[in-house]
CSV table of C-alpha atoms in Angstrom, one decimal:
chain,number,residue,atom,x,y,z
E,1,LYS,CA,-46.8,-21.0,105.5
E,2,ALA,CA,-48.4,-18.1,107.3
E,3,MET,CA,-45.0,-17.1,108.4
E,4,CYS,CA,-43.8,-17.1,104.8
E,5,SER,CA,-46.6,-15.0,103.5
E,6,GLY,CA,-46.1,-12.6,106.5
E,7,LYS,CA,-42.5,-12.2,105.6
E,8,LEU,CA,-43.4,-11.6,101.9
E,9,GLN,CA,-46.0,-9.0,102.9
E,10,THR,CA,-43.5,-7.2,105.0
E,11,GLY,CA,-40.9,-7.4,102.3
E,12,LEU,CA,-43.4,-5.9,99.8
E,13,LEU,CA,-44.3,-3.3,102.3
E,14,GLY,CA,-40.7,-2.4,102.7
E,15,VAL,CA,-40.2,-2.1,98.9
E,16,GLY,CA,-43.4,0.0,98.7
E,17,TYR,CA,-42.1,2.2,101.5
E,18,PHE,CA,-38.8,2.8,99.7
E,19,ILE,CA,-40.5,3.5,96.4
E,20,TYR,CA,-42.8,6.0,98.1
E,21,LEU,CA,-39.8,7.8,99.5
E,22,LEU,CA,-38.1,7.9,96.1
E,23,ALA,CA,-41.2,9.3,94.5
E,24,GLY,CA,-41.6,12.0,97.1
E,25,ALA,CA,-38.0,13.0,96.8
E,26,ALA,CA,-38.3,13.4,93.0
E,27,VAL,CA,-41.4,15.6,93.4
E,28,PHE,CA,-39.9,17.8,96.2
E,29,GLN,CA,-36.9,18.3,94.1
E,30,ALA,CA,-38.9,19.3,91.1
E,31,LEU,CA,-40.9,21.7,93.1
E,32,GLU,CA,-38.3,23.4,95.2
E,33,ARG,CA,-35.1,23.5,93.3
E,34,SER,CA,-35.6,26.4,91.0
E,35,ALA,CA,-37.0,28.6,93.7
E,36,GLU,CA,-34.0,27.9,95.8
E,37,LYS,CA,-31.6,28.8,93.0
E,38,GLU,CA,-33.4,32.1,92.5
E,39,GLU,CA,-33.0,32.9,96.2
E,40,LYS,CA,-29.3,32.0,96.1
E,41,ILE,CA,-28.7,34.3,93.2
E,42,ALA,CA,-30.6,37.1,94.9
E,43,ALA,CA,-28.6,36.8,98.1
E,44,ALA,CA,-25.3,36.7,96.3
E,45,GLN,CA,-26.3,39.8,94.3
E,46,MET,CA,-27.2,41.6,97.4
E,47,LYS,CA,-23.9,40.8,98.9
E,48,GLU,CA,-22.1,41.9,95.8
E,49,ALA,CA,-24.0,45.2,95.7
E,50,PHE,CA,-23.1,45.7,99.3
E,51,LEU,CA,-19.4,45.1,98.8
E,52,GLN,CA,-19.3,47.5,95.8
E,53,ASN,CA,-21.0,50.3,97.6
E,54,PHE,CA,-20.4,50.1,101.2
E,55,THR,CA,-18.3,53.2,101.4
E,56,HIS,CA,-21.3,55.2,100.1
E,57,LEU,CA,-23.9,53.6,102.3
E,58,THR,CA,-25.7,55.4,105.0
E,59,VAL,CA,-26.4,53.8,108.4
E,60,ALA,CA,-30.0,53.2,107.4
E,61,GLU,CA,-28.9,51.3,104.4
E,62,MET,CA,-26.6,49.2,106.4
E,63,GLU,CA,-29.4,48.3,108.7
E,64,GLN,CA,-31.5,47.3,105.7
E,65,PHE,CA,-28.7,45.2,104.5
E,66,MET,CA,-28.4,43.4,107.8
E,67,LYS,CA,-32.1,42.8,107.8
E,68,ASN,CA,-32.1,41.4,104.3
E,69,LEU,CA,-29.2,39.2,105.2
E,70,THR,CA,-31.0,37.9,108.3
E,71,GLU,CA,-34.0,37.1,106.2
E,72,ALA,CA,-32.0,35.3,103.6
E,73,ILE,CA,-30.4,33.2,106.4
E,74,GLN,CA,-33.8,32.5,107.9
E,75,ASN,CA,-34.8,31.2,104.5
E,76,GLY,CA,-31.9,28.8,104.5
E,77,VAL,CA,-29.7,30.6,102.0
E,78,TYR,CA,-26.2,31.2,103.4
E,79,PRO,CA,-24.4,33.6,101.2
E,80,VAL,CA,-20.9,32.5,102.2
E,81,GLY,CA,-18.2,31.4,99.8
E,82,ASN,CA,-18.2,32.0,96.1
E,83,GLU,CA,-19.8,30.9,92.9
E,84,SER,CA,-19.3,27.2,93.5
E,85,GLN,CA,-22.2,27.4,96.0
E,86,PHE,CA,-24.7,27.5,93.2
E,87,GLU,CA,-23.9,24.0,92.1
E,88,ASP,CA,-24.6,22.2,95.3
E,89,SER,CA,-28.2,22.5,95.9
E,90,ASN,CA,-30.1,21.7,99.1
E,91,TRP,CA,-32.6,20.0,96.8
E,92,ASP,CA,-30.5,17.6,94.9
E,93,PHE,CA,-31.8,14.0,94.8
E,94,SER,CA,-30.1,12.6,97.9
E,95,ASN,CA,-31.0,15.6,100.0
E,96,SER,CA,-34.6,15.4,98.8
E,97,PHE,CA,-34.7,11.7,99.6
E,98,PHE,CA,-33.4,12.4,103.1
E,99,PHE,CA,-36.1,15.2,103.4
E,100,ALA,CA,-38.8,12.8,102.4
E,101,GLY,CA,-37.6,10.4,105.0
E,102,THR,CA,-37.7,13.0,107.8
E,103,VAL,CA,-41.3,13.9,106.8
E,104,VAL,CA,-42.6,10.3,106.8
E,105,SER,CA,-40.9,9.4,110.1
E,106,THR,CA,-42.2,12.7,111.6
E,107,ILE,CA,-38.7,13.7,112.7
E,108,GLY,CA,-38.9,16.9,110.7
E,109,TYR,CA,-35.6,18.6,111.3
E,110,GLY,CA,-36.6,21.7,109.5
E,111,THR,CA,-33.2,22.7,108.2
E,112,LEU,CA,-34.6,21.8,104.8
E,113,ARG,CA,-38.2,22.7,104.2
E,114,PRO,CA,-40.5,23.4,101.3
E,115,LYS,CA,-40.9,27.1,100.6
E,116,THR,CA,-43.0,27.1,97.5
E,117,ALA,CA,-46.8,26.8,98.1
E,118,GLY,CA,-46.9,23.8,95.9
E,119,GLY,CA,-44.1,22.1,97.8
E,120,GLN,CA,-46.0,22.8,101.1
E,121,ILE,CA,-49.3,21.4,99.9
E,122,PHE,CA,-47.6,18.4,98.4
E,123,CYS,CA,-45.8,17.9,101.7
E,124,VAL,CA,-49.1,17.8,103.6
E,125,PHE,CA,-50.5,15.1,101.4
E,126,PHE,CA,-47.3,13.2,101.2
E,127,ALA,CA,-47.2,13.0,105.0
E,128,LEU,CA,-50.9,12.2,105.2
E,129,PHE,CA,-50.3,8.9,103.4
E,130,GLY,CA,-46.6,8.5,104.3
E,131,ILE,CA,-47.0,8.6,108.1
E,132,PRO,CA,-49.5,5.7,108.3
E,133,LEU,CA,-47.3,3.8,105.8
E,134,ASN,CA,-44.3,4.4,108.0
E,135,ILE,CA,-46.1,3.4,111.1
E,136,VAL,CA,-47.4,0.2,109.6
E,137,PHE,CA,-44.0,-0.7,108.2
E,138,LEU,CA,-42.3,-0.1,111.5
E,139,HIS,CA,-45.0,-2.1,113.3
E,140,ARG,CA,-44.5,-5.0,111.0
E,141,VAL,CA,-40.7,-4.9,111.4
E,142,GLY,CA,-41.1,-4.7,115.2
E,143,LYS,CA,-43.4,-7.7,115.1
E,144,MET,CA,-41.0,-9.7,113.1
E,145,LEU,CA,-38.2,-8.9,115.5
E,146,SER,CA,-40.3,-9.8,118.5
E,147,LEU,CA,-41.1,-13.1,116.9
E,148,LEU,CA,-37.4,-13.7,116.7
E,149,CYS,CA,-37.3,-12.8,120.4
E,150,LYS,CA,-40.0,-15.4,121.1
E,151,LYS,CA,-38.0,-18.0,119.3
E,152,LEU,CA,-35.0,-17.2,121.4
E,153,GLY,CA,-37.2,-17.3,124.4
E,154,LYS,CA,-38.5,-20.8,123.5
E,155,PHE,CA,-35.0,-22.1,122.9
E,156,LEU,CA,-33.9,-20.9,126.4
E,157,HIS,CA,-37.1,-22.3,127.9
E,158,GLU,CA,-36.3,-25.7,126.6
E,159,LYS,CA,-32.9,-25.4,128.2
E,160,GLY,CA,-34.7,-25.1,131.5
E,161,MET,CA,-34.9,-21.4,132.3
E,162,GLN,CA,-38.0,-19.9,133.9
E,163,LYS,CA,-40.3,-17.9,131.7
E,164,LYS,CA,-40.2,-14.7,133.8
E,165,LYS,CA,-36.4,-14.8,133.8
E,166,ILE,CA,-36.4,-15.2,130.1
E,167,LYS,CA,-38.7,-12.3,129.5
E,168,PHE,CA,-36.6,-10.1,131.7
E,169,LEU,CA,-33.4,-11.2,130.1
E,170,THR,CA,-34.5,-10.7,126.5
E,171,LEU,CA,-35.8,-7.2,127.4
E,172,LEU,CA,-32.6,-6.3,129.1
E,173,PHE,CA,-30.6,-7.8,126.2
E,174,PHE,CA,-32.3,-5.8,123.6
E,175,LEU,CA,-32.3,-2.7,125.6
E,176,VAL,CA,-28.6,-2.8,126.2
E,177,THR,CA,-27.5,-3.9,122.7
E,178,GLY,CA,-29.9,-1.3,121.3
E,179,ILE,CA,-28.5,1.5,123.4
E,180,LEU,CA,-25.0,0.5,122.4
E,181,VAL,CA,-25.7,0.1,118.7
E,182,PHE,CA,-28.1,3.0,118.2
E,183,LEU,CA,-26.8,5.6,120.7
E,184,CYS,CA,-23.3,4.9,121.8
E,185,LEU,CA,-21.6,3.7,118.7
E,186,PRO,CA,-23.1,6.2,116.3
E,187,SER,CA,-22.0,9.0,118.5
E,188,LEU,CA,-18.4,7.8,118.2
E,189,PHE,CA,-19.0,7.7,114.4
E,190,PHE,CA,-20.4,11.2,114.4
E,191,GLN,CA,-17.4,12.4,116.4
E,192,ILE,CA,-15.2,11.5,113.4
E,193,THR,CA,-17.5,12.5,110.6
E,194,GLU,CA,-19.1,15.7,112.0
E,195,GLY,CA,-16.6,16.8,114.6
E,196,TRP,CA,-19.2,16.9,117.3
E,197,SER,CA,-18.3,16.1,120.9
E,198,TYR,CA,-19.5,12.7,122.2
E,199,SER,CA,-22.3,14.3,124.2
E,200,GLU,CA,-23.5,16.3,121.2
E,201,GLY,CA,-23.6,13.0,119.3
E,202,ILE,CA,-25.7,11.3,121.9
E,203,TYR,CA,-28.0,14.3,122.0
E,204,PHE,CA,-28.4,14.2,118.2
E,205,ALA,CA,-29.0,10.4,118.2
E,206,PHE,CA,-31.6,10.7,121.0
E,207,ILE,CA,-33.4,13.7,119.4
E,208,THR,CA,-33.5,12.0,116.1
E,209,LEU,CA,-34.7,8.5,117.2
E,210,SER,CA,-37.4,10.0,119.4
E,211,THR,CA,-38.6,11.8,116.3
E,212,ILE,CA,-38.4,15.1,118.1
E,213,GLY,CA,-35.9,16.4,115.5
E,214,PHE,CA,-35.1,19.9,116.5
E,215,GLY,CA,-32.7,20.4,113.6
E,216,ASP,CA,-30.0,22.2,115.6
E,217,TYR,CA,-27.8,19.2,114.8
E,218,VAL,CA,-28.2,17.6,111.4
E,219,VAL,CA,-25.9,15.2,109.6
E,220,GLY,CA,-24.1,16.3,106.5
E,221,LYS,CA,-24.7,20.0,106.9
E,222,GLN,CA,-21.3,21.5,107.8
E,223,PRO,CA,-20.2,23.6,104.8
E,224,ASP,CA,-16.5,23.0,105.5
E,225,ARG,CA,-16.5,19.3,105.7
E,226,HIS,CA,-16.3,16.6,103.1
E,227,TYR,CA,-18.6,13.6,103.4
E,228,PHE,CA,-18.1,10.3,101.6
E,229,SER,CA,-20.7,9.5,99.0
E,230,TYR,CA,-23.1,7.3,100.9
E,231,TYR,CA,-22.9,9.0,104.2
E,232,ARG,CA,-26.5,10.2,104.3
E,233,THR,CA,-27.8,6.9,103.0
E,234,LEU,CA,-25.9,5.2,105.8
E,235,VAL,CA,-27.4,7.6,108.4
E,236,ALA,CA,-30.8,7.0,106.9
E,237,ILE,CA,-30.5,3.3,107.3
E,238,TRP,CA,-29.4,3.8,110.9
E,239,ILE,CA,-32.4,6.0,111.6
E,240,LEU,CA,-34.7,3.4,110.1
E,241,PHE,CA,-33.3,0.5,112.2
E,242,GLY,CA,-33.2,2.7,115.3
E,243,LEU,CA,-36.9,3.5,114.9
E,244,ALA,CA,-37.6,-0.2,114.3
E,245,TRP,CA,-35.7,-1.0,117.5
E,246,ILE,CA,-37.9,1.5,119.4
E,247,ALA,CA,-41.0,-0.2,117.8
E,248,LEU,CA,-39.6,-3.5,119.0
E,249,LEU,CA,-39.2,-2.2,122.6
E,250,PHE,CA,-42.9,-1.1,122.5
E,251,ASN,CA,-43.9,-4.6,121.4
E,252,LEU,CA,-42.0,-6.4,124.2
H,1,VAL,CA,-55.7,14.0,137.3
H,2,MET,CA,-53.6,13.1,134.4
H,3,LEU,CA,-53.9,16.6,133.0
H,4,VAL,CA,-52.7,18.2,136.2
H,5,LEU,CA,-49.7,15.9,136.3
H,6,TYR,CA,-49.0,16.6,132.7
H,7,THR,CA,-49.2,20.4,133.1
H,8,GLY,CA,-47.1,20.2,136.2
H,9,TYR,CA,-44.4,18.1,134.4
H,10,VAL,CA,-44.3,20.5,131.5
H,11,GLY,CA,-44.1,23.5,133.8
H,12,LEU,CA,-41.3,22.0,135.8
H,13,GLY,CA,-39.4,21.4,132.6
H,14,ALA,CA,-40.0,24.9,131.5
H,15,ALA,CA,-38.6,26.4,134.7
H,16,VAL,CA,-35.5,24.3,134.6
H,17,LEU,CA,-34.7,25.0,131.0
H,18,ARG,CA,-35.2,28.6,131.5
H,19,ALA,CA,-32.7,28.6,134.3
H,20,LEU,CA,-30.2,26.7,132.2
H,21,GLU,CA,-30.5,28.6,129.0
H,22,ARG,CA,-31.2,32.2,129.7
H,23,PRO,CA,-27.8,33.4,130.8
H,24,ALA,CA,-26.0,31.9,127.8
H,25,GLU,CA,-28.5,33.4,125.5
H,26,VAL,CA,-28.0,36.9,127.1
H,27,ARG,CA,-24.3,36.6,126.6
H,28,ALA,CA,-24.5,35.5,123.0
H,29,ALA,CA,-26.9,38.3,122.2
H,30,GLN,CA,-24.7,40.9,123.8
H,31,HIS,CA,-21.8,39.6,121.8
H,32,LEU,CA,-23.6,39.9,118.5
H,33,LEU,CA,-24.9,43.4,119.4
H,34,GLN,CA,-21.4,44.5,120.1
H,35,GLN,CA,-20.2,43.2,116.8
H,36,HIS,CA,-23.1,44.9,115.1
H,37,TRP,CA,-22.2,48.3,116.6
H,38,GLU,CA,-18.5,47.9,115.9
H,39,LEU,CA,-19.4,47.3,112.3
H,40,LEU,CA,-21.6,50.3,112.0
H,41,ALA,CA,-19.0,52.5,113.6
H,42,ASN,CA,-16.3,51.4,111.2
H,43,HIS,CA,-18.3,50.6,108.1
H,44,SER,CA,-16.2,52.9,105.9
H,45,CYS,CA,-13.3,50.5,106.4
H,46,LEU,CA,-15.2,47.3,105.8
H,47,GLN,CA,-13.5,44.7,103.6
H,48,GLY,CA,-14.5,41.4,102.1
H,49,PRO,CA,-13.1,39.1,104.9
H,50,THR,CA,-14.7,41.2,107.6
H,51,LEU,CA,-18.1,40.9,105.9
H,52,GLN,CA,-17.6,37.2,105.5
H,53,ARG,CA,-16.9,36.9,109.2
H,54,LEU,CA,-20.0,39.0,110.0
H,55,ILE,CA,-22.2,36.8,107.8
H,56,GLU,CA,-20.8,33.7,109.5
H,57,ASP,CA,-21.4,35.1,112.9
H,58,ILE,CA,-25.0,36.1,112.0
H,59,ILE,CA,-25.5,32.5,110.7
H,60,GLN,CA,-24.1,31.1,113.9
H,61,ALA,CA,-26.2,33.4,116.0
H,62,TYR,CA,-29.3,32.6,114.0
H,63,LYS,CA,-28.7,28.9,114.6
H,64,SER,CA,-28.6,29.7,118.3
H,65,GLY,CA,-31.9,31.4,117.9
H,66,ILE,CA,-30.8,35.0,118.0
H,67,THR,CA,-31.6,37.4,115.2
H,68,LEU,CA,-30.8,41.1,114.8
H,69,GLN,CA,-33.9,43.2,114.8
H,70,GLY,CA,-33.2,46.9,114.5
H,71,ASN,CA,-31.3,48.1,117.5
H,72,THR,CA,-31.9,45.1,119.7
H,73,THR,CA,-31.8,41.4,119.4
H,74,SER,CA,-34.8,39.1,119.6
H,75,LEU,CA,-34.0,38.2,123.2
H,76,SER,CA,-36.3,36.6,125.7
H,77,ARG,CA,-36.8,33.5,123.8
H,78,TRP,CA,-36.1,31.6,127.0
H,79,ASP,CA,-38.6,33.5,129.2
H,80,PHE,CA,-41.1,31.3,130.9
H,81,SER,CA,-43.7,31.3,128.2
H,82,GLY,CA,-41.1,30.4,125.6
H,83,SER,CA,-39.6,27.6,127.7
H,84,PHE,CA,-43.1,26.3,128.4
H,85,PHE,CA,-43.8,26.1,124.7
H,86,PHE,CA,-40.5,24.5,124.1
H,87,SER,CA,-41.2,21.8,126.7
H,88,ILE,CA,-44.5,21.1,125.0
H,89,SER,CA,-42.8,20.9,121.6
H,90,THR,CA,-40.3,18.4,123.1
H,91,ILE,CA,-42.6,15.9,124.8
H,92,THR,CA,-45.1,15.9,122.0
H,93,THR,CA,-42.1,15.2,119.8
H,94,ILE,CA,-43.0,18.0,117.5
H,95,GLY,CA,-39.6,19.6,118.0
H,96,TYR,CA,-39.8,22.9,116.1
H,97,GLY,CA,-36.2,23.7,116.7
H,98,ASN,CA,-36.5,27.4,116.4
H,99,LEU,CA,-35.5,27.2,120.0
H,100,SER,CA,-33.2,24.5,121.2
H,101,PRO,CA,-30.9,24.2,124.2
H,102,ASN,CA,-27.4,25.5,123.7
H,103,THR,CA,-25.8,24.8,127.0
H,104,SER,CA,-24.6,21.3,127.5
H,105,ALA,CA,-26.5,21.0,130.8
H,106,GLY,CA,-29.7,22.1,129.0
H,107,ARG,CA,-29.2,19.4,126.4
H,108,ILE,CA,-28.7,16.7,129.0
H,109,PHE,CA,-31.7,17.8,130.9
H,110,CYS,CA,-33.7,17.9,127.6
H,111,ILE,CA,-32.8,14.2,127.0
H,112,LEU,CA,-33.9,13.1,130.5
H,113,PHE,CA,-37.0,15.4,130.3
H,114,ALA,CA,-38.0,13.8,127.0
H,115,LEU,CA,-37.3,10.3,128.2
H,116,PHE,CA,-40.0,10.5,130.8
H,117,GLY,CA,-42.1,13.1,129.1
H,118,ILE,CA,-42.8,11.3,125.8
H,119,PRO,CA,-44.4,8.3,127.4
H,120,LEU,CA,-46.4,10.6,129.7
H,121,ASN,CA,-47.5,12.5,126.6
H,122,LEU,CA,-48.5,9.3,124.8
H,123,VAL,CA,-50.6,8.1,127.8
H,124,LEU,CA,-52.4,11.5,128.0
H,125,LEU,CA,-53.1,11.5,124.2
H,126,ASN,CA,-54.4,8.0,124.5
H,127,GLU,CA,-56.8,9.0,127.3
H,128,ILE,CA,-58.0,12.1,125.4
H,129,GLY,CA,-58.5,9.9,122.4
H,130,GLN,CA,-60.5,7.4,124.3
H,131,LEU,CA,-62.6,10.2,125.8
H,132,MET,CA,-63.3,11.5,122.3
H,133,LEU,CA,-64.2,8.0,121.1
H,134,LEU,CA,-66.5,7.5,124.0
H,135,GLY,CA,-68.2,10.8,123.4
H,136,VAL,CA,-68.8,9.9,119.7
H,137,GLN,CA,-70.2,6.5,120.7
H,138,ASN,CA,-72.5,8.1,123.3
H,139,CYS,CA,-73.8,10.4,120.6
H,140,ALA,CA,-74.4,7.5,118.3
H,141,HIS,CA,-76.4,5.7,121.0
H,142,CYS,CA,-78.4,8.7,121.7
H,143,LEU,CA,-79.3,9.2,118.1
H,144,GLU,CA,-80.1,5.5,117.6
H,145,GLU,CA,-82.6,5.7,120.5
H,146,VAL,CA,-84.2,8.9,119.4
H,147,PHE,CA,-84.5,8.2,115.7
H,148,HIS,CA,-84.6,4.3,115.7
H,149,TRP,CA,-81.9,4.1,113.0
H,150,GLN,CA,-79.8,0.9,112.7
H,151,LYS,CA,-76.2,0.0,112.0
H,152,LYS,CA,-75.9,2.8,109.4
H,153,THR,CA,-75.8,5.3,112.1
H,154,SER,CA,-72.3,4.1,113.2
H,155,LEU,CA,-70.8,5.0,109.8
H,156,LEU,CA,-72.7,8.3,109.7
H,157,ILE,CA,-71.6,9.3,113.1
H,158,LYS,CA,-68.0,8.4,112.4
H,159,THR,CA,-68.0,10.5,109.3
H,160,CYS,CA,-69.7,13.4,111.1
H,161,ALA,CA,-67.1,13.2,113.9
H,162,LEU,CA,-64.3,13.1,111.3
H,163,ALA,CA,-65.7,16.1,109.5
H,164,THR,CA,-66.1,18.1,112.8
H,165,GLY,CA,-62.6,17.2,113.8
H,166,LEU,CA,-61.3,18.3,110.4
H,167,LEU,CA,-63.1,21.6,110.7
H,168,VAL,CA,-62.0,22.4,114.2
H,169,PHE,CA,-58.5,21.2,114.0
H,170,LEU,CA,-57.4,21.7,110.4
H,171,LEU,CA,-59.7,24.1,108.6
H,172,LEU,CA,-60.7,26.7,111.1
H,173,PRO,CA,-57.4,27.4,112.9
H,174,PRO,CA,-55.7,28.8,109.8
H,175,LEU,CA,-58.2,31.6,109.9
H,176,LEU,CA,-57.1,32.4,113.4
H,177,PHE,CA,-53.5,32.2,112.3
H,178,SER,CA,-54.0,34.5,109.3
H,179,ASP,CA,-55.4,37.0,111.7
H,180,LYS,CA,-52.9,36.8,114.4
H,181,GLU,CA,-49.8,35.8,112.5
H,182,GLY,CA,-50.4,37.3,109.1
H,183,TRP,CA,-49.9,34.0,107.3
H,184,SER,CA,-51.9,33.1,104.2
H,185,TYR,CA,-54.6,30.5,104.6
H,186,GLU,CA,-52.5,27.9,102.9
H,187,GLU,CA,-49.5,28.6,105.2
H,188,GLY,CA,-51.8,28.3,108.2
H,189,PHE,CA,-53.1,25.0,107.0
H,190,TYR,CA,-49.6,23.7,106.3
H,191,TYR,CA,-48.5,24.8,109.8
H,192,SER,CA,-51.5,23.1,111.4
H,193,PHE,CA,-50.9,19.8,109.7
H,194,ILE,CA,-47.1,19.9,110.3
H,195,THR,CA,-47.7,20.6,114.0
H,196,LEU,CA,-50.4,18.1,114.6
H,197,SER,CA,-48.6,15.3,112.8
H,198,THR,CA,-45.6,16.1,115.1
H,199,ILE,CA,-43.3,16.6,112.2
H,200,GLY,CA,-42.7,20.1,113.3
H,201,PHE,CA,-40.3,21.7,110.9
H,202,GLY,CA,-40.1,25.0,112.7
H,203,ASP,CA,-40.3,27.2,109.6
H,204,TYR,CA,-43.6,28.5,110.9
H,205,VAL,CA,-44.0,28.8,114.6
H,206,ILE,CA,-46.7,30.8,116.3
H,207,GLY,CA,-46.1,33.6,118.6
H,208,ILE,CA,-42.6,34.5,117.8
H,209,ASN,CA,-43.0,37.4,115.5
H,210,PRO,CA,-41.6,40.5,117.3
H,211,ASP,CA,-43.5,42.9,115.2
H,212,ARG,CA,-46.9,41.6,116.4
H,213,THR,CA,-48.7,41.7,119.7
H,214,TYR,CA,-50.5,38.6,120.9
H,215,PRO,CA,-53.4,38.4,123.3
H,216,GLY,CA,-52.7,36.7,126.6
H,217,TRP,CA,-54.9,33.7,125.9
H,218,TYR,CA,-53.2,33.0,122.6
H,219,LYS,CA,-50.5,30.6,123.5
H,220,ASN,CA,-52.6,28.7,126.0
H,221,VAL,CA,-55.4,28.2,123.6
H,222,ILE,CA,-52.9,27.0,121.0
H,223,SER,CA,-51.4,24.5,123.4
H,224,VAL,CA,-54.8,23.1,124.1
H,225,TRP,CA,-55.5,22.9,120.4
H,226,ILE,CA,-52.3,21.1,119.9
H,227,LEU,CA,-53.1,18.5,122.5
H,228,PHE,CA,-56.6,17.7,121.3
H,229,GLY,CA,-55.7,18.0,117.7
H,230,MET,CA,-52.9,15.5,118.1
H,231,ALA,CA,-55.2,13.1,119.9
H,232,TRP,CA,-57.8,13.4,117.1
H,233,LEU,CA,-55.2,13.0,114.4
H,234,ALA,CA,-53.8,9.9,116.2
H,235,LEU,CA,-57.3,8.4,116.3
H,236,VAL,CA,-57.7,9.1,112.6
H,237,ILE,CA,-54.4,7.5,111.8
H,238,LYS,CA,-55.2,4.5,114.0
H,239,PHE,CA,-58.4,4.0,112.0
H,240,CYS,CA,-56.4,4.3,108.8
H,241,ILE,CA,-54.0,1.7,109.9
H,242,ASN,CA,-56.8,-0.7,111.1
H,243,PHE,CA,-58.3,-0.2,107.7
H,244,LEU,CA,-55.0,-1.0,105.9
H,245,GLU,CA,-54.3,-4.1,107.9
């Protein structure tokens, strides 16, 4: 019975976790989207003005333009392409959800980040409660998985294996399957969807699952590629299970 | 002893990364500079596609951590101080990303470095946390003996310790940052929290503004602050979790 209530608790926790992320995504979207649109318009106007007048510009004005351009890029606004760029926002719902996930898991890529003061303050409080929530959730999932391990161990023990050998084997088994499923296979997947090389894919997988999250490689960010609809959701699920796997390894 | 080992490990990583990344960085910066000068020389003949390409190149260079600043580029990101800070940001899993390895050898080294560095970091943080906890408990004992209070002191001491930590790690540093980096107080607070929680977006990073001069002790003090602050925050979160469960 205790097992049942434990599972129920974990399930509820999972649902609560998911709802927390959804709520955060909605708030971030509300806070950041309009500011982003303004920046995009400003950058495009700057580019237009430049193109109209470049023959009359002095060297100093050129320098100023380059500086403004660099600043825009540093703010995450890339004035390439034409008008259609205004429609895809960095802060549409699925991107905001992904962002909320990277905050709570402390990965923090940084390619997407709150620029309004309100967004930043909300981010701090969102993380303050979200990170413990994330840790507790992963801890629970890790525990459940390790209980499964123990069951497996018991089964093998009854078949006559020694305890030490069982422990070693289960550790090895999870390590190897984990590396395969969470590092090697996804890298193959990313080779197809992102066009990265295999080693870049492994680098990305490692940097993400260790929660370092540099942000030099991020899924779904190449402007000239088309991603199928649930790509980011799939990647988010992979990240979640990968982190749970690492939590399991710590428990073993 | 742990601290020496830790510093040594980080220093080693810094040296290796610097050796791996610096040459590539120099080359990329030179390339961008060259393009910049070509553009300026020919700007009367500039057309749409050329501008497009230039923008894309600047974006590419920016992603590699190089930006155009006046007549030069913001080079020397991978000098020793920069690499050292990068190594710290890696093994603490903060991972700012404003600086990240571009050469394939640098990336492989980064993975191996983190693989051993992150557990090392966790062990060190744990030790620092235990030391802090011990210190607080000793204080509590002292006060109990001096003032003959009872169990209530435990809660009082814990709140005091929490408040002090909050002050030292989250509320005071933004003042330092607004002086040295020119950020607003809110930005400094945001940066402090994002760093200590190891999220580390990288939108704000200390010590990389080329228009400012930083005193020699600045980066070292910040590194110490990061370590102790992370240990403190980890303790706080641990208490939060114990409370939740």
